[in-house]
Amino acid sequence: MINTIFAFINAAIIQSIPLLFGATGEIITEKSGNLNLGIPGIMYVGGISGIIGGYLYENSTEHPVAALCIIIPLLSSLIGSMLLALIYSFLTVTLRVNQNVTGLALTTFGIGIGNFFGGSLLSFFGQTGSISLIETGKCFKASLPFADKLGIFGKTFLSFGFLAYLAIIIAIGTSYFLNNTRTGLNLRAVGENPSTADAAGINVTKYKYLSTLIGGAIAGLGGLYFVMDYTGGAWTNNGFGDRGWLAIAIVIFAIWRPTTAIFSSFLFGGLYILCIYIPGLSSSAKELINMLPYVVTILVLVVISMRKKRENQPPESLGLSYFREER
Amino acid sequence: MAKPAIELKNITKRFGSKVVANKNVCLSVYKGEILSLLGENGSGKTTLMNIISGIYYPDEGKIFIDGEEVVIRSPKDAFKYKIGMIHQHFKLIDVFSAAQNIVLGLKEEERFDIKTVTAKVKQISEQYGFDIDPNKKIYEMSVSEKQTVEIIKVLYRGADILILDEPTAVLTPQETQKLFAILRRMKEAGKAIIIITHKLHEVLSLSDKVAVLRKGEYIGTVVTAETNEAQLTEMMVGKKISLNINRSLPKDPVDRLAVKNLCCVNAEGVKVLDDISFSARSGEILGIAGIAGSGQRELLEAIAGLQPVQSGDIIYNNPKTGSQDELRGKTPIQIRELGVRLSFVPEDRLGMGLVGNMDIIDNMMLRSYRKGKTMFLERKKPKDLAERIINDLEVVTPSAQTPVRKLSGGNVQKVLVGREIAASPTVLMAAYPVRGLDINSSYAIYNLLNQQKENGVAVIFVGEDLDVLIELCDRILVISSGKVSGIVDGRKADKGEIGLMMTKAGGGSKNEN
């Protein structure tokens, strides 16, 4: 029993990492007033770009170097997700296209890219089978060397690859950045009231672009974690599932606070796999339990709109394009 | 002699090819001096200030700071020359504290150290006598506190030239006195201050010099001590211009609408209408004159049932039944059914009453869709109506199926007014129906209103141009800050007299100086 609980906690943490990356990325993006619903797509692209980078490197050499096994997929993942975020920024900030439409289109597009390359990458190189990057996966999965020696504690809490720790560091860093730096203050001002920010001499366009790009890159790492660490370098079409949407739900659940997002991700990650750990569930009961994260999100939305505390509301200009007032 | 802190020479700014917002404006303000910029609505005051603060770039003219010619292309440049602007609509982030708003956008040490900021804010507050808690959130503040934050914001940035855009418009008299005390202290500290206003008594009590603009043109600058209200009003409104608008004598007017002691309070709890009483008569055009935002909109909306009324009565004398109906408490639909119609042309013209993306027929149906007997739309009647309006009012449009937003301003307004007239109203309220129209379209609208008047309709006309009001209206109700300043006969009215009534402090009694 106790072992099951620890196994569940461990699994919940593993599940929470991609969600946390996605949520932190989306928080940074939304703080600039950009509601990027393309995050699920960006996370797919972050994953497949890492796979492509890793595959090209593993195929090019007999003896892959561990450092390059990490750096190359990492860089290609960042580039892939930032490209998609760049499309989003260009459309919504420069061309002022509706943010929801753009985001939804990007999600469909991103999932499509992921499945296309995931399904056909091998055939481009005349190979068959499915993608499996064993060496790269091993590097990403490498945990702290002393984790094994700490018994069940080490197994439960320390058995993750470096990306898991990075997720938490990024979330905490983002929180500090938003609350304690001038750039963070300016960014929040852009999301709250861009015309005020503009009048204060803040470059609204630059802030919106950068936060969307950086937010996209962070979210993409969630996809990379999933394909490299969680599945150990293998790609399955649609394997990432609806985790991207869950990440967006976490942003609301955590009321736009990255540190709260850490615990929310853990909670949602747990709920996501809860049905596997409750024995003897019927398939319909499983589906009901899988609904829990979304039900909880709806409840949170109801509660925060009822309490009307201004600090807990979404950035005021979220989802709106900014026009500088002109006659 | 010292050079002026800021000097403008022959500033001209055009919007498009037709609209001249500023023409040959010259101004100068020395350190330790307060200049009032006086003018009616649309006289170009705000445009001029936006030029100084870098939001607009002038087409012609030069700006000098301390005698040096400068180019101000952006708000950043304005900061550089120590120009600080306090906008009429506050540029503050609601969920930030006062201190956070004050340092927003500043390029200082990256780590945000709230203690140093707070200390500096406190020091500025003490120097000028502000009373503010730097950690208070903006959304918890009163209007006056928000304004204080705005002023501290520009002082924190080291501004030496302060521009205040109608700072007293939102303040109570007590708060205004406090603000003036602060402005005088800043003046003593050697700041150059420009204050935009149209309240004459404030100009006289506060400023050292007054510059007057009228319809974008620079009229002149006078020393406050050497002038008086009458002279300033004349400079502001100018001599009467004859327009030759037809005006017939009202035919046996009877009271159609009687407004008694009407009071309204807006969402912020400020009294926007204060004890308004008047009557609108059939067969007569009643003009409403006042500075923009004096309560015109609220008054019409209260009559149309769109604005909650705090106290007072709106009595409608129903010509069909002969009964007296209380409009207060009725829904807008009930009021419309009684024949009280409102056509309001807001600043963006399409904002109220018409849907830009729908064609003329569909816009007709916005008023009549309830009349259908089945669940399906009946297009025949609205189509006939649309075509009649197009023919009768000479609306220039490719067809009745053209989206309204594609029509020119004058034609949009004809459609709007035409639709309300088509319902053969007994009270027609037209707010700014000639806003932004060229002369011919304006006359078409005047004729429409005159026709209605001759048909025995009680017409209420809210206008901006005093010359038009004086020539078109039988009586003119002048309001100032939500109060009635008086009702004058349109045939005997004097432009200067109305101007004085419009700018009078607090409205009310006529004998106030």
mmCIF file of C-alpha atoms in Angstrom, chain B residues 150-377:
data_model
loop_
_atom_site.group_PDB
_atom_site.id
_atom_site.type_symbol
_atom_site.label_atom_id
_atom_site.label_comp_id
_atom_site.label_asym_id
_atom_site.label_seq_id
_atom_site.Cartn_x
_atom_site.Cartn_y
_atom_site.Cartn_z
ATOM 1 C CA GLU B 150 -0.190 60.987 -11.854
ATOM 2 C CA ILE B 151 1.332 64.253 -10.669
ATOM 3 C CA ILE B 152 3.895 62.516 -8.458
ATOM 4 C CA LYS B 153 4.715 60.273 -11.414
ATOM 5 C CA VAL B 154 5.822 63.186 -13.564
ATOM 6 C CA LEU B 155 7.602 64.897 -10.659
ATOM 7 C CA TYR B 156 9.446 61.660 -9.851
ATOM 8 C CA ARG B 157 10.735 61.695 -13.405
ATOM 9 C CA GLY B 158 12.077 65.159 -12.753
ATOM 10 C CA ALA B 159 9.619 67.072 -14.930
ATOM 11 C CA ASP B 160 10.088 70.842 -14.986
ATOM 12 C CA ILE B 161 7.251 71.571 -17.382
ATOM 13 C CA LEU B 162 3.904 70.178 -16.306
ATOM 14 C CA ILE B 163 0.861 69.975 -18.518
ATOM 15 C CA LEU B 164 -2.498 69.226 -16.923
ATOM 16 C CA ASP B 165 -5.392 68.339 -19.223
ATOM 17 C CA GLU B 166 -8.631 69.507 -17.581
ATOM 18 C CA PRO B 167 -7.480 68.411 -14.139
ATOM 19 C CA THR B 168 -10.499 69.765 -12.291
ATOM 20 C CA ALA B 169 -13.140 68.140 -14.485
ATOM 21 C CA VAL B 170 -13.336 65.139 -12.179
ATOM 22 C CA LEU B 171 -12.700 66.824 -8.849
ATOM 23 C CA THR B 172 -14.987 68.159 -6.144
ATOM 24 C CA PRO B 173 -14.570 71.867 -5.262
ATOM 25 C CA GLN B 174 -12.594 70.957 -2.111
ATOM 26 C CA GLU B 175 -10.272 68.690 -4.064
ATOM 27 C CA THR B 176 -9.874 71.431 -6.660
ATOM 28 C CA GLN B 177 -8.760 73.870 -3.983
ATOM 29 C CA LYS B 178 -6.230 71.327 -2.725
ATOM 30 C CA LEU B 179 -4.922 70.803 -6.242
ATOM 31 C CA PHE B 180 -4.578 74.543 -6.778
ATOM 32 C CA ALA B 181 -2.624 74.883 -3.562
ATOM 33 C CA ILE B 182 -0.260 72.183 -4.796
ATOM 34 C CA LEU B 183 0.064 73.822 -8.214
ATOM 35 C CA ARG B 184 0.931 77.121 -6.563
ATOM 36 C CA ARG B 185 3.624 75.382 -4.490
ATOM 37 C CA MET B 186 5.041 73.826 -7.636
ATOM 38 C CA LYS B 187 5.035 77.227 -9.277
ATOM 39 C CA GLU B 188 7.001 78.619 -6.320
ATOM 40 C CA ALA B 189 9.441 75.731 -6.733
ATOM 41 C CA GLY B 190 10.133 77.022 -10.235
ATOM 42 C CA LYS B 191 8.089 74.664 -12.385
ATOM 43 C CA ALA B 192 6.443 75.859 -15.564
ATOM 44 C CA ILE B 193 2.806 74.787 -15.583
ATOM 45 C CA ILE B 194 0.267 74.662 -18.397
ATOM 46 C CA ILE B 195 -3.303 73.905 -17.399
ATOM 47 C CA ILE B 196 -6.011 73.171 -19.935
ATOM 48 C CA THR B 197 -9.463 74.213 -18.848
ATOM 49 C CA HIS B 198 -12.673 75.843 -19.891
ATOM 50 C CA LYS B 199 -13.702 76.992 -16.447
ATOM 51 C CA LEU B 200 -13.239 80.742 -16.426
ATOM 52 C CA HIS B 201 -13.216 81.245 -12.679
ATOM 53 C CA GLU B 202 -10.383 78.743 -12.313
ATOM 54 C CA VAL B 203 -8.426 80.517 -14.988
ATOM 55 C CA LEU B 204 -8.806 83.809 -13.191
ATOM 56 C CA SER B 205 -7.974 82.511 -9.742
ATOM 57 C CA LEU B 206 -5.004 80.343 -10.645
ATOM 58 C CA SER B 207 -3.099 81.399 -13.701
ATOM 59 C CA ASP B 208 -0.659 84.164 -14.551
ATOM 60 C CA LYS B 209 -1.393 84.189 -18.278
ATOM 61 C CA VAL B 210 -4.201 82.911 -20.469
ATOM 62 C CA ALA B 211 -3.832 81.679 -24.035
ATOM 63 C CA VAL B 212 -7.060 81.271 -25.989
ATOM 64 C CA LEU B 213 -7.788 78.902 -28.869
ATOM 65 C CA ARG B 214 -10.926 78.932 -30.973
ATOM 66 C CA LYS B 215 -11.653 76.247 -33.593
ATOM 67 C CA GLY B 216 -7.971 75.431 -33.832
ATOM 68 C CA GLU B 217 -6.924 79.022 -34.287
ATOM 69 C CA TYR B 218 -4.736 80.863 -31.871
ATOM 70 C CA ILE B 219 -6.582 83.966 -30.711
ATOM 71 C CA GLY B 220 -4.027 85.443 -28.357
ATOM 72 C CA THR B 221 -2.484 85.500 -24.916
ATOM 73 C CA VAL B 222 -3.511 87.901 -22.187
ATOM 74 C CA VAL B 223 -2.184 88.530 -18.699
ATOM 75 C CA THR B 224 -4.744 87.291 -16.188
ATOM 76 C CA ALA B 225 -4.507 90.370 -13.992
ATOM 77 C CA GLU B 226 -5.440 92.600 -16.933
ATOM 78 C CA THR B 227 -8.465 90.705 -18.181
ATOM 79 C CA ASN B 228 -11.955 89.710 -17.103
ATOM 80 C CA GLU B 229 -14.558 87.061 -17.778
ATOM 81 C CA ALA B 230 -16.311 89.003 -20.504
ATOM 82 C CA GLN B 231 -13.165 89.548 -22.526
ATOM 83 C CA LEU B 232 -12.090 85.919 -22.186
ATOM 84 C CA THR B 233 -15.519 84.656 -23.199
ATOM 85 C CA GLU B 234 -15.505 86.816 -26.265
ATOM 86 C CA MET B 235 -12.075 85.522 -27.230
ATOM 87 C CA MET B 236 -13.271 81.977 -26.640
ATOM 88 C CA VAL B 237 -16.576 81.968 -28.526
ATOM 89 C CA GLY B 238 -15.869 84.732 -31.007
ATOM 90 C CA LYS B 239 -18.282 87.026 -32.768
ATOM 91 C CA LYS B 240 -21.604 85.703 -33.935
ATOM 92 C CA ILE B 241 -21.593 84.213 -37.431
ATOM 93 C CA SER B 242 -24.784 84.318 -39.473
ATOM 94 C CA LEU B 243 -25.791 80.936 -40.878
ATOM 95 C CA ASN B 244 -29.234 81.660 -42.344
ATOM 96 C CA ILE B 245 -30.924 78.569 -41.021
ATOM 97 C CA ASN B 246 -34.688 78.672 -41.527
ATOM 98 C CA ARG B 247 -36.672 79.084 -38.398
ATOM 99 C CA SER B 248 -40.430 79.264 -38.305
ATOM 100 C CA LEU B 249 -42.475 80.438 -35.371
ATOM 101 C CA PRO B 250 -43.719 77.604 -33.186
ATOM 102 C CA LYS B 251 -47.385 76.783 -33.834
ATOM 103 C CA ASP B 252 -49.468 76.691 -30.660
ATOM 104 C CA PRO B 253 -46.858 75.060 -28.455
ATOM 105 C CA VAL B 254 -48.014 72.917 -25.555
ATOM 106 C CA ASP B 255 -45.833 71.279 -22.944
ATOM 107 C CA ARG B 256 -45.085 67.794 -24.200
ATOM 108 C CA LEU B 257 -42.359 66.703 -21.825
ATOM 109 C CA ALA B 258 -41.828 68.177 -18.398
ATOM 110 C CA VAL B 259 -38.663 67.356 -16.502
ATOM 111 C CA LYS B 260 -38.832 68.241 -12.829
ATOM 112 C CA ASN B 261 -35.947 68.296 -10.352
ATOM 113 C CA LEU B 262 -34.138 65.473 -12.101
ATOM 114 C CA CYS B 263 -31.010 64.101 -10.395
ATOM 115 C CA CYS B 264 -28.731 61.331 -11.638
ATOM 116 C CA VAL B 265 -25.638 59.755 -10.153
ATOM 117 C CA ASN B 266 -23.071 57.910 -12.250
ATOM 118 C CA ALA B 267 -21.287 54.667 -11.436
ATOM 119 C CA GLU B 268 -18.547 56.482 -9.516
ATOM 120 C CA GLY B 269 -21.138 58.126 -7.278
ATOM 121 C CA VAL B 270 -20.642 61.585 -8.796
ATOM 122 C CA LYS B 271 -23.750 63.660 -9.394
ATOM 123 C CA VAL B 272 -23.978 64.100 -13.163
ATOM 124 C CA LEU B 273 -27.414 65.723 -13.216
ATOM 125 C CA ASP B 274 -28.346 68.017 -10.399
ATOM 126 C CA ASP B 275 -31.884 69.304 -10.030
ATOM 127 C CA ILE B 276 -32.664 69.716 -13.726
ATOM 128 C CA SER B 277 -36.066 71.202 -14.542
ATOM 129 C CA PHE B 278 -37.375 72.269 -17.944
ATOM 130 C CA SER B 279 -40.157 71.529 -20.368
ATOM 131 C CA ALA B 280 -40.049 70.660 -24.052
ATOM 132 C CA ARG B 281 -42.982 71.961 -26.085
ATOM 133 C CA SER B 282 -44.590 70.587 -29.180
ATOM 134 C CA GLY B 283 -43.827 72.422 -32.404
ATOM 135 C CA GLU B 284 -40.653 73.822 -30.952
ATOM 136 C CA ILE B 285 -36.970 73.071 -31.050
ATOM 137 C CA LEU B 286 -35.383 73.161 -27.636
ATOM 138 C CA GLY B 287 -31.624 73.463 -27.846
ATOM 139 C CA ILE B 288 -29.316 72.178 -25.171
ATOM 140 C CA ALA B 289 -26.002 73.978 -24.888
ATOM 141 C CA GLY B 290 -23.112 73.102 -22.630
ATOM 142 C CA ILE B 291 -19.470 72.124 -22.524
ATOM 143 C CA ALA B 292 -19.039 68.464 -23.486
ATOM 144 C CA GLY B 293 -19.633 66.190 -20.532
ATOM 145 C CA SER B 294 -21.829 68.609 -18.622
ATOM 146 C CA GLY B 295 -24.577 66.023 -18.440
ATOM 147 C CA GLN B 296 -26.159 66.259 -21.903
ATOM 148 C CA ARG B 297 -25.795 62.590 -22.580
ATOM 149 C CA GLU B 298 -27.075 61.552 -19.173
ATOM 150 C CA LEU B 299 -30.072 63.864 -19.500
ATOM 151 C CA LEU B 300 -31.177 62.376 -22.818
ATOM 152 C CA GLU B 301 -30.522 58.863 -21.630
ATOM 153 C CA ALA B 302 -32.531 59.472 -18.480
ATOM 154 C CA ILE B 303 -35.484 60.593 -20.586
ATOM 155 C CA ALA B 304 -35.086 57.591 -22.900
ATOM 156 C CA GLY B 305 -34.983 55.248 -19.917
ATOM 157 C CA LEU B 306 -31.354 54.217 -20.427
ATOM 158 C CA GLN B 307 -29.977 55.901 -17.330
ATOM 159 C CA PRO B 308 -31.155 55.251 -13.771
ATOM 160 C CA VAL B 309 -32.718 58.307 -12.203
ATOM 161 C CA GLN B 310 -31.979 59.091 -8.579
ATOM 162 C CA SER B 311 -34.816 61.515 -7.935
ATOM 163 C CA GLY B 312 -37.161 63.815 -9.817
ATOM 164 C CA ASP B 313 -39.907 63.329 -12.388
ATOM 165 C CA ILE B 314 -40.177 63.093 -16.141
ATOM 166 C CA ILE B 315 -43.774 63.769 -17.121
ATOM 167 C CA TYR B 316 -44.970 63.028 -20.631
ATOM 168 C CA ASN B 317 -48.219 64.650 -21.791
ATOM 169 C CA ASN B 318 -49.640 62.031 -24.074
ATOM 170 C CA PRO B 319 -51.368 63.758 -27.003
ATOM 171 C CA LYS B 320 -53.356 60.619 -27.910
ATOM 172 C CA THR B 321 -54.914 59.953 -24.543
ATOM 173 C CA GLY B 322 -54.466 63.344 -22.952
ATOM 174 C CA SER B 323 -53.070 61.670 -19.858
ATOM 175 C CA GLN B 324 -49.888 62.535 -18.054
ATOM 176 C CA ASP B 325 -47.464 59.626 -17.982
ATOM 177 C CA GLU B 326 -44.499 59.309 -15.680
ATOM 178 C CA LEU B 327 -41.578 58.064 -17.795
ATOM 179 C CA ARG B 328 -39.364 57.370 -14.839
ATOM 180 C CA GLY B 329 -39.382 53.659 -14.096
ATOM 181 C CA LYS B 330 -40.565 52.713 -17.579
ATOM 182 C CA THR B 331 -38.389 50.522 -19.774
ATOM 183 C CA PRO B 332 -36.744 52.028 -22.870
ATOM 184 C CA ILE B 333 -39.149 50.044 -25.057
ATOM 185 C CA GLN B 334 -42.223 51.386 -23.277
ATOM 186 C CA ILE B 335 -40.868 54.914 -23.586
ATOM 187 C CA ARG B 336 -40.200 54.438 -27.280
ATOM 188 C CA GLU B 337 -43.710 53.097 -27.802
ATOM 189 C CA LEU B 338 -45.038 56.342 -26.351
ATOM 190 C CA GLY B 339 -43.324 58.212 -29.157
ATOM 191 C CA VAL B 340 -40.239 59.503 -27.375
ATOM 192 C CA ARG B 341 -37.341 58.870 -29.720
ATOM 193 C CA LEU B 342 -33.639 59.351 -29.203
ATOM 194 C CA SER B 343 -31.060 59.575 -31.930
ATOM 195 C CA PHE B 344 -27.666 59.986 -30.417
ATOM 196 C CA VAL B 345 -24.604 60.484 -32.578
ATOM 197 C CA PRO B 346 -21.589 59.631 -30.454
ATOM 198 C CA GLU B 347 -18.052 60.683 -31.262
ATOM 199 C CA ASP B 348 -17.425 57.579 -33.318
ATOM 200 C CA ARG B 349 -20.838 58.007 -34.973
ATOM 201 C CA LEU B 350 -21.611 54.310 -35.305
ATOM 202 C CA GLY B 351 -21.223 53.524 -31.627
ATOM 203 C CA MET B 352 -24.845 53.955 -30.685
ATOM 204 C CA GLY B 353 -27.899 53.159 -32.726
ATOM 205 C CA LEU B 354 -26.544 51.594 -35.890
ATOM 206 C CA VAL B 355 -24.598 48.408 -36.529
ATOM 207 C CA GLY B 356 -21.836 49.150 -39.007
ATOM 208 C CA ASN B 357 -21.603 45.760 -40.634
ATOM 209 C CA MET B 358 -25.337 45.472 -41.248
ATOM 210 C CA ASP B 359 -27.038 47.060 -44.228
ATOM 211 C CA ILE B 360 -29.611 49.854 -44.098
ATOM 212 C CA ILE B 361 -32.571 47.454 -44.145
ATOM 213 C CA ASP B 362 -31.254 45.414 -41.250
ATOM 214 C CA ASN B 363 -30.583 48.578 -39.310
ATOM 215 C CA MET B 364 -34.212 49.577 -39.840
ATOM 216 C CA MET B 365 -35.211 46.210 -38.436
ATOM 217 C CA LEU B 366 -33.318 46.850 -35.222
ATOM 218 C CA ARG B 367 -36.223 49.069 -34.275
ATOM 219 C CA SER B 368 -39.070 47.048 -35.769
ATOM 220 C CA TYR B 369 -38.206 43.380 -35.441
ATOM 221 C CA ARG B 370 -40.688 42.949 -32.604
ATOM 222 C CA LYS B 371 -43.544 43.931 -34.868
ATOM 223 C CA GLY B 372 -43.382 40.686 -36.880
ATOM 224 C CA LYS B 373 -46.169 38.218 -36.293
ATOM 225 C CA THR B 374 -44.268 35.034 -37.017
ATOM 226 C CA MET B 375 -40.905 33.866 -35.839
ATOM 227 C CA PHE B 376 -39.447 34.667 -39.244
ATOM 228 C CA LEU B 377 -38.168 38.079 -40.209
#
